[in-house]
Structures are given as C-alpha cells and as structure tokens.
Amino acid sequence: MRSLLFVPADSPKKFAKGMTSGADALIIDLEDSIAPNNKEHARQTALGFLKEAAAEPARPYLVVRVNGLTTGLTDADLDAIAPGRPDAIMLPKAEGGASVVHADAKLAVREAHNGFPDGHIKIIAIATETAASLFVAGTYRGSSARLSALTWGAEDLSADLGAETNRDAEGRYLDPYRLARTLCIAGAAAAGVPAIDTVYIDFRDDVGFRSNCDTARRDGFTARMAIHPAQIPIINAVFTPSAEAVAQAKIIVDAFAANPGAGTLAIEGVMADQPHLLRAKRVLERAAIKKS
Ligand code: COA
Ligand code: MG
C-alpha cells in the first residue's frame, strides 16, 4: 500500500471521487473532520460507503478512522460501521501496544457479532498524537496480529504539548514533531509493520509535496496519507520503487544468491553485506506488492 486518501464520512461526493482517485486505500473519517453533533449521521453515511464499495469489483482498501479510545465514542463508531466489514480501522491518539490490545478486543466482539472471521479487521495506529504516546512508541511489537501499520500526526500533538505552533518560519517541523516522526519510523520497524507518513496540508504545493515525499521514502516510510486527490499520483509515483531501484536491488539479490556462503560481496566496486541485501529484498517486495 502506497497512498491512503482521507474522505470525511459526511461527504458522499468526496467518497465517489476518492473511489476513482487511484488511491490504494480510502480512510473514511469519523474523527477530526466531523463535528461532534454530526457523528451519528457520519457513522450511517460511513456504513453506506462501505456497503457501496463492497459491491465494486476493484475497490481500494477501506479504512475507517474511528474516534479515540478516551472519547467515549469508539464503541458506537464500531457498532455502526462493523456490519460494513471494513478492511481496517485507523486508531487515533493511540498510546502504545496497550491501546492496540484494547481496540483488538473491541473488534473481536464486533466480528463475532457480525459473523466475520476473527482478526479480519486490521488496525493502523496513529502513534504520536499525545505527549504520553511518545514514551510508549516502542511498545507496539507483538501487541496484536491486527496491527498492520503505524502512522504519526503533529497537529494533535502540538495541542497536547501546549505549544503555539509545530513549525518554524520556513514551514519545517520543530524538534518535538521531528522526534514524533522518528519514533513512528522506529516504532513501526520494531513492530515489523510499515510506517506511513502523515498528511501534507498545503495541497496546492505539488513541488514541495513531491520533495517532502522523497525525503519520507529516503527515511523509511513506505506509504503516505493524503487529504486531497491531487496528492495521490505524487504519492504513488514516489512510493513505487523506480525501475532503476528495482534493477539495482535485483543485482544485489542475484549476487548473494549466486554466492550462497558469502556474507559480504563487492558489487560494482561497492561493498554489500546483510543490511544491503535486506534493503534490496524490501525494494523487490514493494515492487511486487503495491496494494497489500
Ligand atoms: N477526497 C475525495 N475528494 C476530494 C477530497 C478528498 N479528500 N478533497 C477534495 N476532493 C474533491 C472536491 O470535492 C472537488 O470535487 P469536484 O471537482 O467534483 O467539485 C475536487 O476534489 C477538487 O477539490 P478542491 O476544490 O481543490 O478542494 P476543496 O476546497 O473542495 O476541499 C479540503 C479542500 C481540504 C476541504 C478537502 O480536500 C478535504 O476535505 N480533505 C480531507 C480532510 C480530512 O479528511 N481531514 C482529516 C484528516 S487530516
Ligand atoms: Mg487529529
């Protein structure tokens, strides 16, 4: 999976547009883009989207962002949307593996109730939205087989930290948010799941967005969330391994396959050892499975 497009759950027009946007996944949002007095209506519309999409032969992966575990809204969200059999929920304001264990139990109940196989609905956790979350970003490993990715956010974190802003005058993230980004990458790698980069809110800035996506891929993110359909082609292009990267990875994998006992090889005048082999294998995996 490379691109995940946010669609507010109260907007049928955006849902229709999202379905044809080329996004690998849609995140139907019940949380921050929905006003408190509109949650119940949005739950019903979200269920309608899920049912409508289920009838489509080729559909994106469907994720529902529910409200966080401390809001008192999560159970009603899950009760409403579970019959639509989403592929995953996105869990905002997660605080480590304990939150995932908690959400896992809630999902197991809904799956049993609706007659779905146990473990069908996966969990993508937003791992950095509260101050406390930063201290437990390394606890996701082994929390649940449902955990399929981690992502991060800077907006809610700045509110929880009591900060005035999360960026400097040039638009770069300040230290606490750079830390959150790094903890997301490390927490995801430690848990053995992909790291998904956060949204880029300036959706008219294609050039800035592309370069920001390049940096994300360089640092270990393998996918990115979008707020606008115009961001999808950019994400898909940046997070699909290039023909050049695939060719280079093949050279490394083939060289080790041809020298089974070797731990280190010289390939085109450059040393390659186990981390290089692992990286090359990951590139080939990503090239083979763009949508899983
Ligand atoms: N998903 C699907 N379609 C979208 C979309 C989205 N996230 N954002 C915009 N579109 C559609 C618009 O409806 C419009 O459709 P139209 O051409 O049929 O009228 C088209 O794309 C162009 O949109 P544009 O006019 O450029 O933007 P906008 O002013 O309508 O919307 C936002 C701007 C930010 C309000 C909108 O992109 C949005 O709601 N994004 C998601 C917000 C969200 O979910 N936030 C929570 C996570 S951070
Ligand atoms: Mg938020």
CSV table of C-alpha atoms and ligand atoms in Angstrom, one decimal:
chain,number,residue,atom,x,y,z
A,1,MET,CA,0.0,0.0,0.0
A,2,ARG,CA,1.4,3.4,-1.0
A,3,SER,CA,-1.4,6.0,-0.8
A,4,LEU,CA,-4.3,6.5,1.6
A,5,LEU,CA,-6.8,9.2,1.0
A,6,PHE,CA,-8.8,10.8,3.8
A,7,VAL,CA,-12.5,11.2,3.0
A,8,PRO,CA,-14.7,12.9,5.6
A,9,ALA,CA,-17.5,10.4,6.4
A,10,ASP,CA,-20.2,13.1,5.8
A,11,SER,CA,-19.3,13.7,2.2
A,12,PRO,CA,-20.7,11.3,-0.4
A,13,LYS,CA,-19.3,13.5,-3.2
A,14,LYS,CA,-15.7,13.1,-1.9
A,15,PHE,CA,-16.3,9.4,-1.4
A,16,ALA,CA,-17.2,9.0,-5.0
A,17,LYS,CA,-14.2,11.0,-6.1
A,18,GLY,CA,-12.0,9.0,-3.8
A,19,MET,CA,-13.1,5.7,-5.3
A,20,THR,CA,-11.7,6.8,-8.7
A,21,SER,CA,-8.7,8.8,-7.4
A,22,GLY,CA,-6.1,6.0,-7.8
A,23,ALA,CA,-5.6,5.8,-4.0
A,24,ASP,CA,-4.6,2.4,-2.8
A,25,ALA,CA,-6.8,3.0,0.3
A,26,LEU,CA,-9.5,5.3,1.5
A,27,ILE,CA,-9.7,6.5,5.1
A,28,ILE,CA,-13.3,7.2,5.9
A,29,ASP,CA,-13.0,9.7,8.7
A,30,LEU,CA,-15.3,9.8,11.7
A,31,GLU,CA,-12.9,11.7,13.9
A,32,ASP,CA,-11.4,15.2,13.4
A,33,SER,CA,-13.1,16.2,10.1
A,34,ILE,CA,-16.5,15.5,11.6
A,35,ALA,CA,-18.2,18.0,14.0
A,36,PRO,CA,-19.3,16.5,17.4
A,37,ASN,CA,-23.0,17.0,16.6
A,38,ASN,CA,-22.7,15.2,13.3
A,39,LYS,CA,-21.1,12.0,14.4
A,40,GLU,CA,-24.2,9.8,14.3
A,41,HIS,CA,-25.1,10.9,10.8
A,42,ALA,CA,-21.5,10.4,9.7
A,43,ARG,CA,-21.5,6.8,11.1
A,44,GLN,CA,-24.5,6.0,9.0
A,45,THR,CA,-23.0,7.6,5.9
A,46,ALA,CA,-19.7,5.7,6.5
A,47,LEU,CA,-21.7,2.4,6.7
A,48,GLY,CA,-23.3,3.3,3.4
A,49,PHE,CA,-19.9,4.0,1.8
A,50,LEU,CA,-18.6,0.6,2.9
A,51,LYS,CA,-21.6,-1.3,1.6
A,52,GLU,CA,-21.5,0.6,-1.7
A,53,ALA,CA,-17.8,-0.1,-2.1
A,54,ALA,CA,-18.2,-3.8,-1.3
A,55,ALA,CA,-20.2,-4.1,-4.5
A,56,GLU,CA,-17.4,-2.8,-6.7
A,57,PRO,CA,-15.2,-5.4,-8.3
A,58,ALA,CA,-12.0,-3.4,-8.0
A,59,ARG,CA,-12.1,-1.2,-4.9
A,60,PRO,CA,-9.5,0.4,-2.7
A,61,TYR,CA,-8.6,-0.9,0.7
A,62,LEU,CA,-11.2,0.6,3.1
A,63,VAL,CA,-10.2,2.0,6.4
A,64,VAL,CA,-12.4,3.8,8.9
A,65,ARG,CA,-10.8,6.3,11.3
A,66,VAL,CA,-12.8,6.0,14.5
A,67,ASN,CA,-12.7,8.3,17.5
A,68,GLY,CA,-10.0,7.7,20.1
A,69,LEU,CA,-10.4,5.3,23.0
A,70,THR,CA,-10.8,8.1,25.6
A,71,THR,CA,-13.6,9.9,23.8
A,72,GLY,CA,-16.4,7.6,24.8
A,73,LEU,CA,-17.4,7.5,21.1
A,74,THR,CA,-15.4,4.4,19.9
A,75,ASP,CA,-17.9,1.7,20.8
A,76,ALA,CA,-20.8,3.5,18.9
A,77,ASP,CA,-18.4,4.0,16.0
A,78,LEU,CA,-17.5,0.4,15.8
A,79,ASP,CA,-21.1,-0.8,16.3
A,80,ALA,CA,-22.2,1.3,13.4
A,81,ILE,CA,-19.5,0.5,10.9
A,82,ALA,CA,-18.7,-3.1,11.6
A,83,PRO,CA,-21.5,-4.5,9.5
A,84,GLY,CA,-19.9,-2.8,6.5
A,85,ARG,CA,-16.9,-5.1,7.1
A,86,PRO,CA,-14.1,-2.5,6.7
A,87,ASP,CA,-10.6,-3.9,6.0
A,88,ALA,CA,-9.1,-1.9,8.8
A,89,ILE,CA,-9.7,0.8,11.4
A,90,MET,CA,-7.4,3.7,12.0
A,91,LEU,CA,-6.9,4.3,15.7
A,92,PRO,CA,-6.1,7.9,16.5
A,93,LYS,CA,-4.4,9.1,19.7
A,94,ALA,CA,-3.1,5.6,20.3
A,95,GLU,CA,-0.8,5.2,23.3
A,96,GLY,CA,1.4,2.2,22.6
A,97,GLY,CA,0.6,-1.5,22.3
A,98,ALA,CA,-1.9,-1.4,25.2
A,99,SER,CA,-4.2,0.8,23.0
A,100,VAL,CA,-4.0,-1.8,20.2
A,101,VAL,CA,-4.8,-4.7,22.6
A,102,HIS,CA,-7.8,-2.7,23.8
A,103,ALA,CA,-9.0,-2.0,20.2
A,104,ASP,CA,-8.3,-5.6,19.2
A,105,ALA,CA,-10.7,-6.8,21.9
A,106,LYS,CA,-13.4,-4.4,20.8
A,107,LEU,CA,-13.0,-5.6,17.2
A,108,ALA,CA,-13.1,-9.3,18.1
A,109,VAL,CA,-16.6,-8.7,19.7
A,110,ARG,CA,-17.9,-7.0,16.6
A,111,GLU,CA,-16.5,-9.7,14.3
A,112,ALA,CA,-18.2,-12.4,16.4
A,113,HIS,CA,-21.4,-10.5,16.4
A,114,ASN,CA,-21.4,-10.0,12.6
A,115,GLY,CA,-20.2,-13.5,11.8
A,116,PHE,CA,-16.9,-12.4,10.3
A,117,PRO,CA,-13.7,-14.3,10.7
A,118,ASP,CA,-11.7,-13.4,13.8
A,119,GLY,CA,-8.9,-11.0,13.0
A,120,HIS,CA,-10.3,-9.8,9.7
A,121,ILE,CA,-10.4,-6.1,10.6
A,122,LYS,CA,-6.8,-4.8,10.9
A,123,ILE,CA,-5.6,-1.8,12.9
A,124,ILE,CA,-3.5,1.2,11.7
A,125,ALA,CA,-2.4,3.2,14.8
A,126,ILE,CA,-1.6,6.9,14.9
A,127,ALA,CA,1.2,6.6,17.3
A,128,THR,CA,2.3,10.2,18.2
A,129,GLU,CA,-0.7,12.4,18.9
A,130,THR,CA,-0.4,12.8,22.7
A,131,ALA,CA,2.5,13.6,24.9
A,132,ALA,CA,2.2,10.2,26.7
A,133,SER,CA,2.2,8.4,23.3
A,134,LEU,CA,5.8,9.4,22.6
A,135,PHE,CA,7.0,7.4,25.7
A,136,VAL,CA,5.4,4.2,24.5
A,137,ALA,CA,6.1,4.3,20.8
A,138,GLY,CA,8.3,1.3,21.2
A,139,THR,CA,5.7,-1.0,22.7
A,140,TYR,CA,3.7,-1.9,19.6
A,141,ARG,CA,5.7,-5.1,18.9
A,142,GLY,CA,3.6,-8.2,19.5
A,143,SER,CA,0.5,-6.2,20.6
A,144,SER,CA,-1.9,-7.8,18.1
A,145,ALA,CA,-1.8,-9.6,14.8
A,146,ARG,CA,-4.2,-7.0,13.6
A,147,LEU,CA,-1.6,-4.2,13.8
A,148,SER,CA,-0.8,-3.6,10.1
A,149,ALA,CA,1.0,-0.2,10.2
A,150,LEU,CA,1.9,2.9,12.3
A,151,THR,CA,1.5,6.5,11.3
A,152,TRP,CA,2.0,9.8,13.1
A,153,GLY,CA,0.5,13.2,13.5
A,154,ALA,CA,1.7,16.6,14.5
A,155,GLU,CA,-1.4,18.7,14.9
A,156,ASP,CA,-3.0,17.0,17.9
A,157,LEU,CA,0.5,16.5,19.5
A,158,SER,CA,1.1,20.3,19.4
A,159,ALA,CA,-2.2,20.9,21.1
A,160,ASP,CA,-1.4,18.3,23.8
A,161,LEU,CA,2.0,19.7,24.4
A,162,GLY,CA,0.6,23.2,24.8
A,163,ALA,CA,2.7,24.6,22.0
A,164,GLU,CA,1.9,27.6,19.9
A,165,THR,CA,2.9,26.1,16.7
A,166,ASN,CA,4.6,22.9,15.3
A,167,ARG,CA,6.6,24.6,12.5
A,168,ASP,CA,9.3,27.2,12.2
A,169,ALA,CA,9.0,30.3,9.9
A,170,GLU,CA,10.2,28.3,6.9
A,171,GLY,CA,7.5,25.6,7.5
A,172,ARG,CA,9.8,23.0,8.9
A,173,TYR,CA,8.7,20.8,11.8
A,174,LEU,CA,10.1,21.8,15.1
A,175,ASP,CA,12.0,19.4,17.3
A,176,PRO,CA,9.1,17.7,19.2
A,177,TYR,CA,7.5,16.8,15.8
A,178,ARG,CA,10.7,15.6,14.3
A,179,LEU,CA,11.1,13.3,17.3
A,180,ALA,CA,7.5,12.1,16.8
A,181,ARG,CA,8.2,11.3,13.1
A,182,THR,CA,11.4,9.4,14.0
A,183,LEU,CA,9.6,7.5,16.8
A,184,CYS,CA,7.0,6.5,14.2
A,185,ILE,CA,9.6,5.1,11.9
A,186,ALA,CA,11.5,3.3,14.7
A,187,GLY,CA,8.3,2.1,16.4
A,188,ALA,CA,7.0,0.6,13.2
A,189,ALA,CA,10.3,-1.1,12.3
A,190,ALA,CA,10.5,-2.5,15.8
A,191,ALA,CA,6.9,-3.9,15.5
A,192,GLY,CA,7.7,-5.2,12.0
A,193,VAL,CA,5.0,-3.1,10.3
A,194,PRO,CA,5.2,-0.4,7.6
A,195,ALA,CA,5.5,3.3,8.6
A,196,ILE,CA,3.0,5.6,6.9
A,197,ASP,CA,3.9,9.3,6.7
A,198,THR,CA,1.5,11.9,7.9
A,199,VAL,CA,-0.6,14.4,5.8
A,200,TYR,CA,0.8,17.4,4.0
A,201,ILE,CA,-1.8,20.1,4.3
A,202,ASP,CA,-0.7,22.5,1.6
A,203,PHE,CA,-2.5,20.5,-1.1
A,204,ARG,CA,-1.7,23.0,-3.9
A,205,ASP,CA,2.0,22.8,-3.4
A,206,ASP,CA,2.9,19.8,-5.7
A,207,VAL,CA,6.6,20.6,-5.9
A,208,GLY,CA,7.0,20.9,-2.1
A,209,PHE,CA,4.9,17.8,-1.6
A,210,ARG,CA,6.9,15.7,-4.0
A,211,SER,CA,10.2,16.6,-2.4
A,212,ASN,CA,8.7,16.0,1.1
A,213,CYS,CA,7.6,12.5,-0.1
A,214,ASP,CA,11.1,11.8,-1.5
A,215,THR,CA,12.5,12.6,2.0
A,216,ALA,CA,9.9,10.4,3.6
A,217,ARG,CA,10.8,7.4,1.4
A,218,ARG,CA,14.5,8.0,2.0
A,219,ASP,CA,14.0,7.9,5.8
A,220,GLY,CA,12.0,4.7,5.8
A,221,PHE,CA,8.3,5.5,5.2
A,222,THR,CA,6.7,3.2,2.6
A,223,ALA,CA,3.4,5.0,2.2
A,224,ARG,CA,1.7,8.3,2.8
A,225,MET,CA,-1.7,9.7,3.8
A,226,ALA,CA,-3.3,12.3,1.6
A,227,ILE,CA,-6.0,14.9,2.2
A,228,HIS,CA,-6.7,15.7,-1.5
A,229,PRO,CA,-7.0,13.6,-4.6
A,230,ALA,CA,-4.3,15.7,-6.4
A,231,GLN,CA,-1.8,14.3,-3.9
A,232,ILE,CA,-2.4,10.6,-4.9
A,233,PRO,CA,-0.5,10.5,-8.2
A,234,ILE,CA,2.5,12.0,-6.5
A,235,ILE,CA,2.5,9.6,-3.6
A,236,ASN,CA,2.0,6.6,-5.9
A,237,ALA,CA,4.9,7.7,-8.1
A,238,VAL,CA,7.3,8.3,-5.2
A,239,PHE,CA,6.5,5.2,-3.2
A,240,THR,CA,6.5,2.8,-6.2
A,241,PRO,CA,10.1,1.6,-6.5
A,242,SER,CA,11.6,3.0,-9.7
A,243,ALA,CA,12.8,0.7,-12.5
A,244,GLU,CA,16.3,1.8,-11.6
A,245,ALA,CA,15.9,1.0,-7.9
A,246,VAL,CA,14.4,-2.4,-8.8
A,247,ALA,CA,17.3,-3.2,-11.2
A,248,GLN,CA,19.8,-2.3,-8.6
A,249,ALA,CA,18.1,-4.4,-6.0
A,250,LYS,CA,18.0,-7.4,-8.3
A,251,ILE,CA,21.7,-7.1,-8.9
A,252,ILE,CA,22.3,-7.3,-5.1
A,253,VAL,CA,19.9,-10.2,-4.5
A,254,ASP,CA,21.2,-12.1,-7.5
A,255,ALA,CA,24.8,-11.7,-6.4
A,256,PHE,CA,24.1,-13.1,-3.0
A,257,ALA,CA,22.0,-15.9,-4.5
A,258,ALA,CA,25.0,-16.8,-6.7
A,259,ASN,CA,27.3,-16.8,-3.7
A,260,PRO,CA,25.4,-18.6,-1.0
A,261,GLY,CA,28.1,-18.8,1.6
A,262,ALA,CA,29.1,-15.1,1.3
A,263,GLY,CA,28.3,-12.6,4.0
A,264,THR,CA,29.9,-9.7,2.1
A,265,LEU,CA,30.4,-9.1,-1.6
A,266,ALA,CA,31.9,-6.5,-3.8
A,267,ILE,CA,29.2,-5.4,-6.3
A,268,GLU,CA,30.2,-2.9,-9.0
A,269,GLY,CA,33.1,-1.7,-6.8
A,270,VAL,CA,30.9,-1.2,-3.7
A,271,MET,CA,30.7,-3.3,-0.6
A,272,ALA,CA,27.4,-5.0,0.1
A,273,ASP,CA,26.6,-7.0,3.2
A,274,GLN,CA,23.5,-8.2,5.0
A,275,PRO,CA,21.7,-4.8,5.6
A,276,HIS,CA,22.2,-4.1,1.9
A,277,LEU,CA,20.7,-7.4,1.0
A,278,LEU,CA,17.7,-6.8,3.3
A,279,ARG,CA,17.1,-3.4,1.8
A,280,ALA,CA,17.3,-4.8,-1.7
A,281,LYS,CA,14.8,-7.6,-0.8
A,282,ARG,CA,12.4,-5.0,0.6
A,283,VAL,CA,12.5,-2.9,-2.6
A,284,LEU,CA,11.7,-6.0,-4.6
A,285,GLU,CA,8.8,-6.9,-2.2
A,286,ARG,CA,7.4,-3.4,-2.6
A,287,ALA,CA,7.7,-3.5,-6.3
A,288,ALA,CA,5.8,-6.8,-6.4
A,289,ILE,CA,3.0,-5.9,-4.0
A,290,LYS,CA,1.9,-2.3,-4.4
A,291,LYS,CA,-1.5,-2.7,-2.9
A,292,SER,CA,-1.3,-5.1,0.0
B,1,COA,N1,-11.4,13.0,-1.1
B,1,COA,C1,-12.1,13.0,-2.2
B,1,COA,N2,-12.4,14.1,-3.0
B,1,COA,C2,-11.9,15.2,-2.6
B,1,COA,C3,-11.1,15.4,-1.4
B,1,COA,C4,-10.9,14.2,-0.7
B,1,COA,N3,-10.2,14.2,0.5
B,1,COA,N4,-10.7,16.7,-1.3
B,1,COA,C5,-11.3,17.3,-2.3
B,1,COA,N5,-12.0,16.5,-3.1
B,1,COA,C6,-12.7,16.8,-4.3
B,1,COA,C7,-13.6,18.0,-4.1
B,1,COA,O1,-14.9,17.6,-3.7
B,1,COA,C8,-13.7,18.6,-5.5
B,1,COA,O2,-14.6,17.8,-6.3
B,1,COA,P1,-15.4,18.4,-7.6
B,1,COA,O3,-14.3,18.8,-8.6
B,1,COA,O4,-16.3,17.3,-8.0
B,1,COA,O5,-16.1,19.6,-7.0
B,1,COA,C9,-12.3,18.3,-6.1
B,1,COA,O6,-11.8,17.2,-5.3
B,1,COA,C10,-11.4,19.5,-6.0
B,1,COA,O7,-11.4,19.9,-4.7
B,1,COA,P2,-10.9,21.4,-4.3
B,1,COA,O8,-11.9,22.4,-4.7
B,1,COA,O9,-9.5,21.5,-4.8
B,1,COA,O10,-10.8,21.3,-2.7
B,1,COA,P3,-12.0,21.6,-1.7
B,1,COA,O11,-11.9,23.1,-1.3
B,1,COA,O12,-13.2,21.1,-2.2
B,1,COA,O13,-11.5,20.7,-0.4
B,1,COA,C11,-10.5,20.2,1.6
B,1,COA,C12,-10.4,21.0,0.4
B,1,COA,C13,-9.2,20.3,2.4
B,1,COA,C14,-11.7,20.7,2.5
B,1,COA,C15,-10.7,18.7,1.2
B,1,COA,O14,-9.6,18.4,0.4
B,1,COA,C16,-10.9,17.7,2.3
B,1,COA,O15,-12.0,17.6,2.9
B,1,COA,N6,-9.9,16.9,2.7
B,1,COA,C17,-9.9,15.9,3.7
B,1,COA,C18,-10.0,16.5,5.1
B,1,COA,C19,-9.9,15.4,6.1
B,1,COA,O16,-10.4,14.3,6.0
B,1,COA,N7,-9.2,15.7,7.2
B,1,COA,C20,-8.9,14.8,8.3
B,1,COA,C21,-7.6,14.2,8.2
B,1,COA,S1,-6.3,15.3,8.4
B,2,MG,MG,-6.3,14.7,14.6
